[in-house]
Tab-separated table of C-alpha atoms in Angstrom:
chain	number	residue	atom	x	y	z
A	1	MET	CA	-25.072	28.698	-7.997
A	2	LYS	CA	-24.142	25.547	-6.106
A	3	GLU	CA	-22.310	22.479	-7.269
A	4	TYR	CA	-23.570	18.993	-6.304
A	5	LEU	CA	-22.141	15.547	-6.765
A	6	ILE	CA	-24.608	12.768	-6.268
A	7	LEU	CA	-23.471	9.135	-5.980
A	8	ASP	CA	-25.509	5.992	-6.381
A	9	GLY	CA	-23.714	4.492	-3.342
A	10	TYR	CA	-24.089	0.745	-3.984
A	11	ASN	CA	-23.232	1.243	-7.622
A	12	ILE	CA	-19.949	2.947	-6.652
A	13	ILE	CA	-19.155	0.372	-4.006
A	14	ASN	CA	-19.568	-2.447	-6.464
A	15	ALA	CA	-17.583	-0.599	-9.145
A	16	TRP	CA	-14.493	0.233	-6.990
A	17	LYS	CA	-12.268	-2.840	-6.353
A	18	GLU	CA	-11.159	-1.701	-2.840
A	19	LEU	CA	-14.738	-1.056	-1.722
A	20	LYS	CA	-16.122	-4.213	-3.270
A	21	LYS	CA	-13.492	-6.182	-1.398
A	22	ILE	CA	-14.523	-4.540	1.906
A	23	ALA	CA	-18.252	-5.036	1.029
A	24	ASN	CA	-17.625	-8.774	0.768
A	25	GLU	CA	-16.719	-8.724	4.438
A	26	SER	CA	-19.030	-5.991	5.703
A	27	LEU	CA	-21.362	-3.793	3.689
A	28	GLU	CA	-21.530	-1.273	6.553
A	29	MET	CA	-17.741	-0.860	6.552
A	30	ALA	CA	-17.820	-0.319	2.783
A	31	ARG	CA	-20.440	2.370	3.120
A	32	GLN	CA	-18.424	4.032	5.838
A	33	LYS	CA	-15.193	3.924	3.829
A	34	LEU	CA	-16.988	5.483	0.861
A	35	VAL	CA	-18.310	8.223	3.173
A	36	GLU	CA	-14.750	8.869	4.483
A	37	ILE	CA	-13.312	9.133	1.021
A	38	MET	CA	-16.046	11.432	-0.222
A	39	VAL	CA	-15.925	13.770	2.832
A	40	GLU	CA	-12.242	14.473	2.095
A	41	TYR	CA	-13.045	14.914	-1.662
A	42	ALA	CA	-15.963	17.282	-0.916
A	43	SER	CA	-13.901	19.354	1.456
A	44	TYR	CA	-11.044	19.634	-0.996
A	45	ASN	CA	-13.266	20.618	-3.953
A	46	GLY	CA	-15.718	22.748	-1.974
A	47	ILE	CA	-18.783	20.994	-3.330
A	48	LYS	CA	-21.807	19.308	-1.740
A	49	VAL	CA	-21.694	15.457	-2.083
A	50	ILE	CA	-24.814	13.390	-1.598
A	51	ILE	CA	-24.484	9.656	-1.421
A	52	VAL	CA	-27.703	7.771	-1.906
A	53	PHE	CA	-28.075	4.134	-0.663
A	54	ASP	CA	-31.304	2.520	-1.475
A	55	ALA	CA	-33.366	0.473	0.950
A	56	TYR	CA	-35.748	-0.677	-1.796
A	57	LEU	CA	-36.202	-4.169	-0.382
A	58	VAL	CA	-35.883	-3.349	3.328
A	59	LYS	CA	-39.244	-3.805	5.050
A	60	GLY	CA	-40.491	-0.848	6.939
A	61	SER	CA	-37.521	1.343	5.910
A	62	ARG	CA	-37.968	5.140	6.153
A	63	SER	CA	-35.807	7.784	4.580
A	64	VAL	CA	-32.796	8.496	6.721
A	65	PHE	CA	-30.413	11.458	6.256
A	66	LYS	CA	-27.034	11.789	7.869
A	67	GLU	CA	-25.225	15.091	7.316
A	68	TYR	CA	-21.606	15.957	7.608
A	69	GLU	CA	-19.972	19.318	6.740
A	70	ASN	CA	-20.025	19.021	2.914
A	71	LEU	CA	-21.623	15.579	2.608
A	72	GLU	CA	-25.056	14.074	3.080
A	73	THR	CA	-25.844	10.403	3.213
A	74	VAL	CA	-29.387	9.346	2.207
A	75	TYR	CA	-30.935	5.951	2.845
A	76	THR	CA	-34.119	5.783	0.755
A	77	LYS	CA	-37.445	4.519	2.164
A	78	GLU	CA	-38.984	1.081	1.396
A	79	ASN	CA	-39.893	0.642	-2.282
A	80	GLN	CA	-37.809	3.651	-3.361
A	81	THR	CA	-34.661	3.036	-5.436
A	82	ALA	CA	-31.571	5.258	-5.329
A	83	ASP	CA	-32.318	6.030	-9.030
A	84	SER	CA	-35.812	7.361	-8.351
A	85	TYR	CA	-34.530	9.470	-5.452
A	86	ILE	CA	-31.708	10.873	-7.630
A	87	GLU	CA	-34.143	11.683	-10.473
A	88	LYS	CA	-36.546	13.449	-8.089
A	89	PHE	CA	-33.659	15.394	-6.477
A	90	ILE	CA	-32.437	16.619	-9.884
A	91	SER	CA	-35.913	17.711	-10.908
A	92	GLN	CA	-36.223	19.843	-7.773
A	93	MET	CA	-32.862	21.651	-8.171
A	94	SER	CA	-32.414	25.027	-9.806
A	95	LYS	CA	-31.299	25.085	-13.430
A	96	ARG	CA	-28.414	27.251	-12.362
A	97	ASP	CA	-26.950	24.627	-10.088
A	98	ILE	CA	-24.308	22.310	-11.393
A	99	ILE	CA	-25.271	18.686	-10.717
A	100	LYS	CA	-23.127	15.675	-11.476
A	101	VAL	CA	-24.265	12.141	-10.920
A	102	ALA	CA	-21.857	9.256	-10.472
A	103	THR	CA	-23.217	5.940	-11.543
A	104	ASN	CA	-22.426	3.106	-13.968
A	105	ASP	CA	-26.013	2.394	-14.598
A	106	TRP	CA	-26.462	3.141	-18.345
A	107	ALA	CA	-30.274	3.750	-18.246
A	108	GLU	CA	-29.890	6.107	-15.218
A	109	GLN	CA	-27.162	7.979	-17.056
A	110	GLN	CA	-29.536	8.649	-20.022
A	111	ILE	CA	-32.256	9.885	-17.654
A	112	ILE	CA	-29.785	12.114	-15.806
A	113	LEU	CA	-28.592	13.629	-19.110
A	114	GLY	CA	-32.171	14.189	-20.144
A	115	LYS	CA	-32.848	16.140	-16.940
A	116	GLY	CA	-29.837	18.464	-17.567
A	117	ALA	CA	-27.388	16.982	-15.130
A	118	ILE	CA	-23.815	15.830	-15.902
A	119	ARG	CA	-23.078	12.132	-15.613
A	120	ILE	CA	-19.803	10.623	-14.667
A	121	SER	CA	-18.924	6.952	-14.431
A	122	ALA	CA	-17.601	5.286	-11.365
A	123	ARG	CA	-14.250	4.948	-13.037
A	124	GLU	CA	-14.157	8.723	-13.762
A	125	LEU	CA	-15.105	9.515	-10.216
A	126	LYS	CA	-12.327	7.229	-8.991
A	127	MET	CA	-9.793	9.124	-11.121
A	128	GLU	CA	-11.025	12.480	-9.822
A	129	VAL	CA	-10.889	11.251	-6.217
A	130	ASP	CA	-7.362	9.847	-6.763
A	131	PHE	CA	-6.245	13.111	-8.279
A	132	ALA	CA	-7.613	15.104	-5.363
A	133	LYS	CA	-5.877	12.762	-2.945
A	134	SER	CA	-2.524	13.326	-4.635
A	135	LYS	CA	-2.976	17.083	-4.557
A	136	ILE	CA	-3.862	16.925	-0.816
A	137	SER	CA	-0.763	14.782	-0.149
A	138	LYS	CA	1.437	17.295	-2.060
A	139	LYS	CA	0.044	20.162	0.035
A	140	ILE	CA	0.753	18.237	3.270
A	141	ILE	CA	4.265	17.545	2.156
A	142	GLN	CA	4.878	21.159	1.187
A	143	LYS	CA	3.656	22.327	4.573
A	144	LYS	CA	5.882	19.901	6.388
A	145	THR	CA	9.014	20.811	4.325
A	146	LYS	CA	8.444	24.503	4.334
A	147	LYS	CA	10.779	26.145	6.795
A	148	ASN	CA	9.657	28.829	9.100
A	149	THR	CA	12.229	31.459	8.608
A	150	LEU	CA	12.198	35.061	9.769
A	151	ASP	CA	11.883	36.544	6.289
A	152	SER	CA	8.746	34.422	5.712
A	153	LEU	CA	7.109	35.740	8.874
A	154	ILE	CA	7.761	39.489	8.772
A	155	ASP	CA	7.008	42.261	6.318
A	156	GLU	CA	9.603	43.631	3.800
A	157	GLU	CA	10.113	46.905	5.628
A	158	THR	CA	10.972	45.375	8.946
A	159	LEU	CA	13.212	42.785	7.224
A	160	SER	CA	15.070	45.665	5.569
A	161	LYS	CA	15.536	47.457	8.852
A	162	LEU	CA	16.931	44.322	10.502
A	163	GLU	CA	19.319	43.794	7.542
A	164	LYS	CA	20.658	47.353	8.000
A	165	ILE	CA	21.272	46.761	11.663
A	166	ARG	CA	23.065	43.511	10.865
A	167	ARG	CA	25.337	45.167	8.275
A	168	ASN	CA	26.324	48.057	10.649
A	169	ARG	CA	28.075	45.665	13.019
């Protein structure tokens, strides 16, 4: 059983304030920022994330896939929407797989639910991502503040022997 999180890329970019602000300057930079955020999220949660960007109105566009460790970026082909790609993907997956789809598109959410996937809104995804970031930050801080002491590096028996030697002085 695998767990997948599929994002309607442009839908998420337009729903998250920070990404929408970046997209107003450069859509490419907004896409890259979303990929960076989701690579970290996917690694932390151990799930496969697929971000779908549609090229519906791009003349001569062919499907393009870019793969990272736990993340895949899909650019659909000409005349194919992200929604149709997501629907087809869900239909091809095993019923045992856990599939979540992040989108604010109400009609797409209904189709997703009808196909047996779980829908989450862009806002819910943002909350999950922010929660994961805070957990990652806490782990980093704990690692930085954790002292490397002798008793944390050696086994109990050796520590006990060293303590006996110390007390016999």
